[in-house]
Tab-separated table of C-alpha atoms and ligand atoms in Angstrom:
chain	number	residue	atom	x	y	z
A	259	MET	CA	73.689	46.349	54.063
A	260	LYS	CA	73.000	47.530	57.036
A	261	THR	CA	73.889	51.228	56.077
A	262	ILE	CA	71.280	52.989	54.716
A	263	ILE	CA	72.873	55.588	52.166
A	264	GLU	CA	71.616	58.824	50.386
A	265	PRO	CA	70.453	57.807	47.609
A	266	PHE	CA	71.054	60.083	45.473
A	267	ARG	CA	74.379	62.009	44.141
A	268	ILE	CA	75.420	65.698	44.461
A	269	LYS	CA	75.377	67.430	41.793
A	270	ALA	CA	74.724	71.050	42.947
A	271	VAL	CA	76.051	72.245	46.241
A	272	GLU	CA	75.358	75.232	48.542
A	273	PRO	CA	78.105	76.567	50.419
A	274	ILE	CA	77.350	77.023	54.021
A	275	ALA	CA	78.745	80.113	55.737
A	276	MET	CA	80.027	79.091	59.150
A	277	THR	CA	80.234	81.110	62.508
A	278	SER	CA	81.832	80.912	65.687
A	279	ALA	CA	80.127	81.306	68.814
A	280	GLU	CA	81.105	84.257	69.411
A	281	GLN	CA	79.813	85.487	66.301
A	282	ARG	CA	76.314	83.677	66.865
A	283	ARG	CA	75.922	85.211	70.483
A	284	GLU	CA	76.056	88.800	69.068
A	285	LEU	CA	73.889	87.763	65.778
A	286	ILE	CA	71.219	86.255	67.765
A	287	ALA	CA	71.393	89.170	70.011
A	288	ARG	CA	70.811	91.710	67.529
A	289	ALA	CA	68.344	89.358	66.512
A	290	HIS	CA	66.157	89.843	69.935
A	291	TYR	CA	66.482	85.980	70.460
A	292	ASN	CA	64.430	85.288	68.221
A	293	LEU	CA	65.314	82.415	65.632
A	294	PHE	CA	62.755	83.945	62.885
A	295	GLY	CA	65.179	87.024	62.854
A	296	LEU	CA	67.981	86.167	61.652
A	297	HIS	CA	69.602	85.657	58.357
A	298	SER	CA	69.199	82.500	56.805
A	299	ASP	CA	72.893	82.339	55.703
A	300	ASP	CA	73.809	82.985	59.472
A	301	VAL	CA	73.422	79.698	59.927
A	302	ILE	CA	74.712	76.766	59.799
A	303	ILE	CA	71.968	73.674	59.211
A	304	ASP	CA	68.468	74.998	58.623
A	305	LEU	CA	65.952	73.079	60.782
A	306	LEU	CA	63.341	75.494	61.029
A	307	THR	CA	61.235	73.568	58.806
A	308	ASP	CA	61.031	71.457	56.032
A	309	SER	CA	58.489	73.453	54.274
A	310	GLY	CA	59.683	73.995	50.779
A	311	THR	CA	63.536	73.320	51.640
A	312	SER	CA	63.738	70.151	49.416
A	313	ALA	CA	66.672	69.811	47.504
A	314	MET	CA	64.407	69.942	43.780
A	315	SER	CA	66.767	66.957	41.245
A	316	ALA	CA	67.495	67.031	38.389
A	317	ALA	CA	64.905	65.406	36.431
A	318	GLN	CA	62.660	68.393	37.877
A	319	TRP	CA	65.026	71.063	37.129
A	320	GLY	CA	64.964	69.215	33.203
A	321	ALA	CA	61.073	69.981	34.278
A	322	LEU	CA	61.698	73.607	34.685
A	323	MET	CA	62.597	74.234	31.321
A	324	ARG	CA	59.439	72.711	29.851
A	325	GLY	CA	57.352	75.024	32.113
A	326	ASP	CA	54.737	76.007	29.615
A	327	GLU	CA	53.610	79.466	30.676
A	328	SER	CA	50.245	80.193	28.740
A	329	TYR	CA	47.698	81.706	30.480
A	330	ALA	CA	44.600	79.270	30.024
A	331	GLY	CA	44.976	75.606	28.386
A	332	SER	CA	48.630	74.987	29.232
A	333	PRO	CA	50.467	71.562	28.744
A	334	SER	CA	52.194	71.976	32.200
A	335	PHE	CA	48.532	72.008	34.019
A	336	TYR	CA	47.522	69.353	32.018
A	337	ARG	CA	50.965	67.024	33.189
A	338	PHE	CA	50.385	68.104	37.049
A	339	GLU	CA	46.960	67.063	36.687
A	340	ALA	CA	47.594	63.584	35.313
A	341	ALA	CA	50.858	63.172	38.154
A	342	VAL	CA	47.884	64.408	40.940
A	343	LYS	CA	45.149	62.113	39.471
A	344	GLU	CA	47.805	59.371	39.264
A	345	LEU	CA	47.980	58.709	43.214
A	346	MET	CA	44.643	60.864	44.152
A	347	PRO	CA	41.990	59.884	42.233
A	348	PHE	CA	40.072	62.731	42.531
A	349	ARG	CA	37.706	64.406	39.117
A	350	HIS	CA	38.923	67.971	40.156
A	351	VAL	CA	42.730	69.487	40.884
A	352	ILE	CA	42.600	73.293	40.949
A	353	PRO	CA	46.528	74.118	41.767
A	354	THR	CA	46.709	76.786	44.884
A	355	HIS	CA	50.834	79.142	45.341
A	356	GLN	CA	50.237	76.621	48.504
A	357	GLY	CA	48.786	75.156	50.615
A	358	ARG	CA	47.164	77.270	52.895
A	359	ALA	CA	45.244	79.281	49.999
A	360	ALA	CA	43.861	75.524	49.329
A	361	GLU	CA	42.793	76.257	52.846
A	362	ALA	CA	41.006	79.603	52.376
A	363	ILE	CA	39.648	78.895	49.573
A	364	LEU	CA	38.100	76.039	51.338
A	365	PHE	CA	36.448	76.621	54.419
A	366	SER	CA	35.597	80.251	52.425
A	367	VAL	CA	32.787	77.879	50.588
A	368	LEU	CA	32.526	75.443	52.978
A	369	GLY	CA	33.135	77.119	56.340
A	370	GLY	CA	30.751	80.283	58.347
A	371	SER	CA	29.634	80.941	61.867
A	372	GLY	CA	27.996	78.471	63.768
A	373	LYS	CA	29.947	75.882	61.962
A	374	ILE	CA	31.965	72.590	63.773
A	375	ILE	CA	35.163	71.370	61.304
A	376	PRO	CA	36.967	68.108	63.162
A	377	SER	CA	40.334	66.738	61.855
A	378	ASN	CA	42.846	64.656	64.183
A	379	THR	CA	44.857	67.912	64.582
A	380	HIS	CA	44.264	70.881	62.398
A	381	PHE	CA	48.019	72.880	61.416
A	382	ASP	CA	47.875	76.464	62.664
A	383	THR	CA	46.626	77.873	58.893
A	384	THR	CA	43.754	75.026	58.319
A	385	ARG	CA	42.690	76.576	61.873
A	386	GLY	CA	43.140	80.131	60.775
A	387	ASN	CA	41.656	79.809	57.721
A	388	ILE	CA	38.311	78.154	59.492
A	389	GLU	CA	38.385	80.533	62.223
A	390	VAL	CA	38.125	83.623	60.084
A	391	THR	CA	35.046	82.563	58.586
A	392	GLY	CA	33.853	82.140	62.306
A	393	ALA	CA	33.497	78.380	62.456
A	394	GLU	CA	35.458	76.500	65.184
A	395	ALA	CA	38.435	74.470	64.667
A	396	LEU	CA	38.185	71.147	66.469
A	397	ASP	CA	41.045	68.588	67.355
A	398	LEU	CA	39.833	64.705	68.150
A	399	VAL	CA	43.433	63.435	67.738
A	400	ILE	CA	43.105	59.964	70.374
A	401	ALA	CA	45.115	60.079	73.834
A	402	GLU	CA	48.011	58.474	72.690
A	403	GLY	CA	48.605	61.156	69.909
A	404	ARG	CA	48.976	64.073	73.209
A	405	ASP	CA	51.356	61.451	75.198
A	406	PRO	CA	55.081	62.276	74.224
A	407	ARG	CA	56.176	58.624	75.584
A	408	SER	CA	53.269	56.826	74.016
A	409	LEU	CA	54.781	54.023	71.398
A	410	HIS	CA	51.163	53.941	69.589
A	411	PRO	CA	51.762	53.200	66.383
A	412	PHE	CA	49.949	55.758	64.486
A	413	LYS	CA	49.766	58.658	66.835
A	414	GLY	CA	47.980	60.858	64.379
A	415	ASN	CA	44.936	58.282	64.518
A	416	MET	CA	41.105	59.985	64.421
A	417	ASP	CA	39.667	59.750	67.333
A	418	VAL	CA	36.400	57.670	65.858
A	419	GLU	CA	33.831	57.357	68.529
A	420	ARG	CA	34.287	61.003	69.531
A	421	LEU	CA	34.138	61.978	65.929
A	422	GLU	CA	30.660	59.584	65.599
A	423	GLN	CA	29.293	61.721	69.201
A	424	LEU	CA	30.068	64.552	67.507
A	425	LEU	CA	28.020	64.287	64.566
A	426	VAL	CA	25.525	62.774	66.422
A	427	GLU	CA	24.845	64.828	68.986
A	428	ARG	CA	25.906	68.403	66.610
A	429	GLY	CA	25.923	66.845	63.331
A	430	GLU	CA	24.202	69.480	61.443
A	431	HIS	CA	26.614	72.159	62.987
A	432	VAL	CA	29.617	70.160	60.612
A	433	PRO	CA	30.142	70.441	57.298
A	434	VAL	CA	32.961	68.607	56.459
A	435	VAL	CA	35.754	65.981	58.523
A	436	MET	CA	39.281	66.679	57.771
A	437	LEU	CA	42.291	64.374	58.304
A	438	THR	CA	46.234	65.270	58.326
A	439	VAL	CA	48.163	63.081	56.929
A	440	THR	CA	51.036	63.080	58.621
A	441	ASN	CA	49.213	64.893	61.772
A	442	ASN	CA	52.502	67.467	61.928
A	443	ALA	CA	51.381	69.441	64.865
A	444	GLY	CA	50.800	66.039	66.814
A	445	GLY	CA	54.723	65.305	65.903
A	446	GLY	CA	54.673	63.972	62.765
A	447	GLN	CA	52.779	60.756	63.296
A	448	PRO	CA	50.791	58.413	61.154
A	449	VAL	CA	47.694	57.730	60.772
A	450	SER	CA	46.727	53.887	59.322
A	451	LEU	CA	45.155	52.947	56.558
A	452	ASP	CA	41.946	51.069	59.170
A	453	ASN	CA	41.865	54.574	60.411
A	454	VAL	CA	40.929	56.425	57.574
A	455	ARG	CA	38.617	54.081	56.518
A	456	ARG	CA	36.895	53.722	59.445
A	457	THR	CA	36.991	58.096	59.838
A	458	ALA	CA	35.741	57.864	56.163
A	459	GLU	CA	32.460	55.452	56.998
A	460	VAL	CA	31.519	57.192	60.041
A	461	ALA	CA	31.632	60.607	58.117
A	462	ARG	CA	30.045	58.934	55.863
A	463	ARG	CA	27.048	57.451	57.640
A	464	HIS	CA	26.149	60.889	58.256
A	465	GLY	CA	26.088	62.087	55.404
A	466	LYS	CA	29.427	64.296	55.585
A	467	LYS	CA	32.235	64.212	53.276
A	468	LEU	CA	35.934	63.703	54.232
A	469	PHE	CA	38.835	65.850	53.130
A	470	ILE	CA	42.285	64.757	53.714
A	471	ASP	CA	45.316	67.409	54.034
A	472	GLY	CA	47.556	65.218	52.620
A	473	CYS	CA	51.379	67.702	52.945
A	474	ARG	CA	53.119	64.397	53.741
A	475	PHE	CA	51.275	61.810	52.468
A	476	ALA	CA	54.046	60.268	51.246
A	477	GLU	CA	56.003	59.503	54.491
A	478	ASN	CA	52.458	58.879	55.706
A	479	ALA	CA	51.880	55.789	53.351
A	480	TYR	CA	55.661	54.669	54.188
A	481	PHE	CA	54.649	54.279	57.709
A	482	ILE	CA	51.785	52.025	56.988
A	483	LYS	CA	53.232	50.402	55.017
A	484	LEU	CA	56.060	49.404	57.905
A	485	ARG	CA	53.654	49.528	60.513
A	486	GLU	CA	49.878	48.306	59.670
A	487	PRO	CA	48.981	44.832	59.624
A	488	GLY	CA	48.888	43.075	55.976
A	489	GLN	CA	50.221	46.234	54.242
A	490	ALA	CA	53.847	45.196	54.683
A	491	ALA	CA	54.131	43.662	50.403
A	492	ARG	CA	52.250	46.460	49.021
A	493	SER	CA	53.254	49.143	47.244
A	494	VAL	CA	53.553	53.003	48.514
A	495	PRO	CA	52.009	54.117	45.226
A	496	ASP	CA	49.282	51.560	46.224
A	497	ILE	CA	48.932	52.721	49.983
A	498	VAL	CA	48.347	56.066	48.522
A	499	ARG	CA	45.764	55.612	46.496
A	500	GLU	CA	44.114	53.539	48.412
A	501	MET	CA	43.988	56.129	51.139
A	502	PHE	CA	42.839	59.134	48.974
A	503	GLY	CA	40.221	56.668	47.974
A	504	TYR	CA	38.436	57.057	50.923
A	505	ALA	CA	37.933	60.691	50.551
A	506	ASP	CA	35.767	63.119	48.896
A	507	GLY	CA	39.219	65.735	48.212
A	508	MET	CA	41.881	66.852	49.817
A	509	THR	CA	43.719	70.405	50.739
A	510	MET	CA	47.764	69.779	49.555
A	511	SER	CA	51.417	71.619	50.004
A	512	ALA	CA	54.172	71.084	47.117
A	513	LYS	CA	56.200	72.893	49.237
A	514	LYS	CA	56.709	68.588	51.824
A	515	ASP	CA	55.867	65.645	49.504
A	516	ALA	CA	56.030	67.213	46.079
A	517	PHE	CA	59.753	68.007	46.517
A	518	ALA	CA	58.524	71.284	44.856
A	519	ASN	CA	59.797	75.515	46.329
A	520	ILE	CA	56.593	76.214	45.920
A	521	GLY	CA	52.911	75.135	45.050
A	522	GLY	CA	49.604	73.251	46.139
A	523	TRP	CA	46.246	72.401	45.049
A	524	LEU	CA	42.803	71.408	46.331
A	525	ALA	CA	41.516	68.179	44.686
A	526	LEU	CA	37.882	66.829	45.011
A	527	ASN	CA	35.096	65.402	43.323
A	528	ASP	CA	32.136	67.143	43.775
A	529	ASP	CA	31.401	68.981	40.883
A	530	GLU	CA	29.270	72.006	42.301
A	531	LEU	CA	31.372	72.484	45.086
A	532	ALA	CA	34.279	72.908	42.740
A	533	ALA	CA	32.848	75.017	40.389
A	534	ALA	CA	32.422	77.658	43.815
A	535	ALA	CA	36.003	76.995	44.528
A	536	ARG	CA	37.139	77.704	40.814
A	537	ARG	CA	35.500	81.124	41.231
A	538	ARG	CA	37.557	81.974	44.429
A	539	LEU	CA	40.086	81.047	42.927
A	540	ILE	CA	40.205	83.099	39.862
A	541	LEU	CA	39.479	85.913	42.542
A	542	THR	CA	42.376	84.784	44.852
A	543	GLU	CA	44.957	83.061	42.894
A	544	GLY	CA	44.801	82.498	39.034
A	545	PHE	CA	43.010	80.915	36.027
A	546	PRO	CA	41.931	77.467	37.151
A	547	THR	CA	45.227	75.809	34.441
A	548	TYR	CA	48.084	77.840	36.702
A	549	GLY	CA	46.037	78.574	40.593
A	550	GLY	CA	49.041	80.575	41.819
A	551	LEU	CA	51.469	79.307	40.069
A	552	ALA	CA	53.865	79.786	37.131
A	553	GLY	CA	53.783	76.445	34.306
A	554	ARG	CA	57.420	75.897	35.495
A	555	ASP	CA	56.338	75.086	38.799
A	556	LEU	CA	53.310	72.749	38.127
A	557	GLU	CA	56.371	70.625	36.105
A	558	ALA	CA	58.840	70.518	39.193
A	559	ILE	CA	55.195	69.265	41.142
A	560	ALA	CA	54.088	66.664	38.326
A	561	GLN	CA	58.151	65.004	38.330
A	562	GLY	CA	58.272	65.695	42.039
A	563	LEU	CA	55.193	63.341	42.772
A	564	SER	CA	56.869	60.567	40.679
A	565	GLU	CA	60.415	60.744	42.945
A	566	ILE	CA	58.193	60.982	46.617
A	567	VAL	CA	57.050	57.875	46.174
A	568	ASP	CA	60.083	55.816	45.490
A	569	GLU	CA	60.840	53.643	48.466
A	570	ASN	CA	64.506	53.448	48.783
A	571	TYR	CA	63.745	57.706	48.934
A	572	LEU	CA	61.269	56.871	51.769
A	573	ARG	CA	63.786	54.526	53.397
A	574	TYR	CA	65.877	56.606	53.614
A	575	ARG	CA	63.800	59.689	54.864
A	576	ALA	CA	62.720	57.679	58.164
A	577	ALA	CA	65.802	56.025	58.758
A	578	SER	CA	68.226	59.626	59.112
A	579	ASN	CA	65.396	60.660	61.325
A	580	GLU	CA	65.506	58.230	63.737
A	581	TYR	CA	69.065	57.873	63.403
A	582	ILE	CA	68.950	61.208	64.939
A	583	GLY	CA	66.425	60.742	67.444
A	584	GLU	CA	68.085	57.386	68.473
A	585	ARG	CA	71.118	58.671	69.484
A	586	LEU	CA	69.126	61.904	71.844
A	587	VAL	CA	67.974	59.234	73.075
A	588	ALA	CA	70.595	57.988	74.042
A	589	LEU	CA	72.554	61.343	75.470
A	590	GLY	CA	69.604	61.242	77.614
A	591	VAL	CA	67.431	63.975	75.232
A	592	PRO	CA	64.012	63.614	75.955
A	593	ILE	CA	61.972	63.439	72.453
A	594	VAL	CA	58.319	63.349	71.252
A	595	LEU	CA	58.430	58.703	70.404
A	596	PRO	CA	57.922	57.183	67.261
A	597	VAL	CA	60.341	59.369	65.937
A	598	GLY	CA	57.722	61.208	62.974
A	599	GLY	CA	58.169	61.737	59.054
A	600	HIS	CA	59.616	64.927	58.593
A	601	ALA	CA	60.822	66.021	61.947
A	602	VAL	CA	62.482	65.227	65.620
A	603	PHE	CA	60.311	66.707	68.253
A	604	VAL	CA	62.581	67.328	71.672
A	605	ASP	CA	60.369	67.910	74.694
A	606	ALA	CA	61.973	71.313	76.192
A	607	ARG	CA	60.077	71.413	79.305
A	608	GLU	CA	61.494	67.767	80.736
A	609	PHE	CA	64.980	68.952	79.132
A	610	LEU	CA	65.569	71.938	80.799
A	611	PRO	CA	62.828	70.972	84.068
A	612	HIS	CA	64.558	74.033	86.249
A	613	ILE	CA	63.102	77.030	83.352
A	614	PRO	CA	59.185	77.070	83.712
A	615	PRO	CA	57.027	77.228	81.033
A	616	LEU	CA	56.356	80.443	81.442
A	617	GLU	CA	60.303	81.508	81.087
A	618	TYR	CA	59.572	79.763	77.948
A	619	PRO	CA	62.072	75.947	78.074
A	620	GLY	CA	61.901	75.835	74.519
A	621	GLN	CA	62.872	79.368	73.002
A	622	SER	CA	66.132	78.894	75.546
A	623	LEU	CA	66.810	75.632	74.219
A	624	ALA	CA	66.459	76.921	70.296
A	625	VAL	CA	68.673	79.861	70.955
A	626	ALA	CA	71.299	77.398	72.447
A	627	LEU	CA	71.357	75.560	69.708
A	628	TYR	CA	72.266	78.183	67.375
A	629	GLU	CA	74.770	79.460	69.677
A	630	CYS	CA	76.380	76.015	70.163
A	631	GLY	CA	75.955	75.340	66.739
A	632	GLY	CA	74.666	77.390	64.337
A	633	ILE	CA	71.293	74.848	64.259
A	634	ARG	CA	68.036	77.208	63.579
A	635	ALA	CA	65.146	75.519	64.891
A	636	CYS	CA	61.510	76.671	66.045
A	637	GLU	CA	59.909	76.799	69.573
A	638	ILE	CA	56.885	74.721	69.177
A	639	GLY	CA	55.264	75.671	73.007
A	640	THR	CA	54.110	77.803	75.098
A	641	VAL	CA	55.827	80.768	72.806
A	642	MET	CA	53.667	79.972	70.062
A	643	PHE	CA	51.058	79.208	71.926
A	644	GLY	CA	50.769	80.567	75.126
A	645	ARG	CA	49.237	83.534	74.806
A	646	GLN	CA	45.083	83.879	75.334
A	647	PRO	CA	43.009	85.874	73.384
A	648	ASP	CA	42.355	87.771	76.801
A	649	GLY	CA	46.037	89.043	76.787
A	650	SER	CA	47.002	86.443	79.549
A	651	GLU	CA	49.862	84.056	79.441
A	652	ARG	CA	49.732	79.772	80.218
A	653	PRO	CA	51.788	77.351	79.682
A	654	ALA	CA	50.947	75.445	76.778
A	655	ALA	CA	49.972	71.344	76.926
A	656	MET	CA	53.731	70.718	75.538
A	657	ASP	CA	57.066	72.453	75.479
A	658	LEU	CA	58.467	71.374	72.177
A	659	VAL	CA	61.354	71.912	69.709
A	660	ARG	CA	60.865	70.766	66.054
A	661	LEU	CA	63.804	70.075	64.067
A	662	ALA	CA	62.200	69.604	61.254
A	663	MET	CA	64.191	67.866	58.038
A	664	PRO	CA	64.717	69.233	55.009
A	665	ARG	CA	64.323	66.541	52.182
A	666	ARG	CA	67.333	65.466	50.349
A	667	VAL	CA	69.154	68.373	52.218
A	668	TYR	CA	71.244	67.265	54.937
A	669	THR	CA	74.038	64.475	55.522
A	670	GLN	CA	75.166	61.665	57.471
A	671	SER	CA	77.725	64.290	58.878
A	672	HIS	CA	75.294	66.865	59.631
A	673	ALA	CA	73.425	64.231	61.237
A	674	ASP	CA	76.645	63.574	63.470
A	675	TYR	CA	77.653	67.016	63.572
A	676	ILE	CA	73.559	67.642	64.708
A	677	VAL	CA	73.429	65.200	67.709
A	678	GLU	CA	77.512	66.862	68.846
A	679	VAL	CA	75.710	70.100	69.221
A	680	PHE	CA	73.345	67.965	71.824
A	681	ALA	CA	75.897	65.372	73.171
A	682	GLU	CA	77.705	69.587	73.854
A	683	ILE	CA	74.428	71.342	75.643
A	684	ALA	CA	73.393	68.166	77.348
A	685	ALA	CA	76.175	68.502	79.411
A	686	THR	CA	75.395	72.221	80.552
A	687	ARG	CA	71.986	72.469	80.497
A	688	GLU	CA	72.011	73.474	83.913
A	689	SER	CA	74.011	77.007	82.472
A	690	LEU	CA	71.134	77.286	80.509
A	691	SER	CA	68.586	80.601	81.269
A	692	GLY	CA	64.749	81.180	80.835
A	693	TYR	CA	63.724	84.064	78.668
A	694	ARG	CA	61.128	87.324	78.719
A	695	ILE	CA	59.343	88.414	76.050
A	696	ALA	CA	60.333	92.031	75.671
A	697	SER	CA	57.562	93.004	73.147
A	698	GLN	CA	55.717	90.999	71.096
A	699	PRO	CA	52.393	91.941	68.263
A	700	ASP	CA	48.600	90.732	69.072
A	701	VAL	CA	49.092	87.134	67.359
A	702	LEU	CA	51.439	84.982	65.793
A	703	ARG	CA	53.714	86.424	68.123
A	704	HIS	CA	55.844	83.684	67.951
A	705	PHE	CA	57.262	85.701	64.143
A	706	THR	CA	58.545	88.211	65.605
A	707	ALA	CA	58.390	88.663	69.451
A	708	GLU	CA	61.726	90.389	70.995
A	709	PHE	CA	63.157	88.072	73.959
A	710	GLU	CA	65.573	89.635	76.630
A	711	PRO	CA	67.552	86.523	78.515
A	712	LEU	CA	66.688	86.374	81.764
A	713	ARG	CA	70.154	86.068	83.752
A	714	ARG	CA	73.479	86.400	82.166
A	715	ARG	CA	74.060	82.848	81.173
A	716	ALA	CA	76.881	81.204	82.173
A	717	ALA	CA	79.889	80.829	79.550
A	718	ALA	CA	80.682	77.360	79.746
A	719	GLY	CA	79.645	75.412	76.309
A	720	VAL	CA	77.134	78.391	74.840
B	1931	F0G	N1	48.429	71.743	56.277
B	1931	F0G	C1	50.215	70.674	57.129
B	1931	F0G	C2	49.557	69.572	57.763
B	1931	F0G	C3	51.174	71.717	57.586
B	1931	F0G	O1	51.580	71.416	57.694
B	1931	F0G	C4	51.060	73.128	56.550
B	1931	F0G	C5	52.583	74.009	56.517
B	1931	F0G	C6	50.164	73.524	55.904
B	1931	F0G	C7	49.191	72.538	55.810
B	1931	F0G	C8	50.164	74.774	55.432
B	1931	F0G	O2	50.712	74.589	53.359
B	1931	F0G	O3	53.045	76.311	54.114
B	1931	F0G	O4	52.367	75.821	52.150
B	1931	F0G	O5	50.490	76.806	52.891
B	1931	F0G	N2	53.371	74.121	57.332
B	1931	F0G	C9	54.754	73.855	57.442
B	1931	F0G	C10	55.340	74.397	58.445
B	1931	F0G	C11	54.705	75.580	57.691
B	1931	F0G	O6	56.267	74.288	59.069
B	1931	F0G	O7	55.277	72.755	59.110
B	1931	F0G	P1	51.842	76.154	53.085
């Protein structure tokens, strides 16, 4: 059959409160045109993030009841540890409350001023946790990874030549090499198995450890199976094991590819580093057999890990994002290609060429999506990255809007609805105007900045 169906039935539902366009115009104005300021029950389709927003399975809800909340030595921890080691064969597995806590612990041990930590592209919490120690976070993704139109199958790949050059010239400052799979900041683009292997070889030749940020490891492995020569016949768990087999450790947010609403871990082979990390863990998260989590969370993660590598699920996951992407392209809406593993990224700068970057075309599109259809998406552009340390403004490299897809939450008709909202906005796009920032904090301004529309918008459509 050509139709790829949702490979699950729905046992529990959450009602969506429907609002009118008039109500939404009022609600977003009250939130000062910042999508983070909305109450989520005023949102019809929430595509703000795929993180922590997954629908858990009946088996995961069942596993929650089995959670053992003992302070030390809980059987839930040992089930969690075994589930992680089944896919990622590291000697030490250290649970944390989410991904950034694993990063904070790792870089509190390995970071420090004068150090340089390269990656394909650091996610912003990883970058933040590196920079807060005084170290430099360096992005070395291949050139195709920065070109929204390039159709390279593995746009998340590390530029291995530039990594080699860095290690030859300034290797003594590099404590660890990172690799983010998939590359979230670059559009959810995968890293090939060959690239993981070559990155590991270069790191090892220079005596450096390789750590993988594995948040979306299953989506990455599925792209390897689909796109990398010689991988089609392998099982996803087999590819996952090879990917992590090249690494010395990993950080993980279980809020992505473990189908959990909270959780994460740091895993690694080095005994001394693990001991240092556990000392830090006890101060900031908790005892090593629960980290920052309840026993029931550990159970949900253990069960989620067995479900995320199911190929029926991964086929549906990739197909549903592609479905939206293909229809947006047909409407003339420019997107980052190929469609990534967890999100569709819309190129708002190209979609709204009459709005200059410093009037935030991504914010304009994100507000229009909400006003027109109650869809909440996230600007990833000049609002997020445009403010310079000296307080001045510069256009970001791109003005994108991310439609991040929660796992197993929305159905085909939700996808059709999203496309219809885009069709309506595309027909009246010239009527959208830019924004100015009326007030903002010094750092991470996108969460709390207040915006004002620059012109009264025409009533049509929006
Ligand atoms: N690494 C990557 C690649 C991520 O995408 C995220 C989170 C983290 C680390 C941090 O994990 O949230 O559990 O602390 N990304 C979310 C997003 C927030 O919306 O992309 P966390």
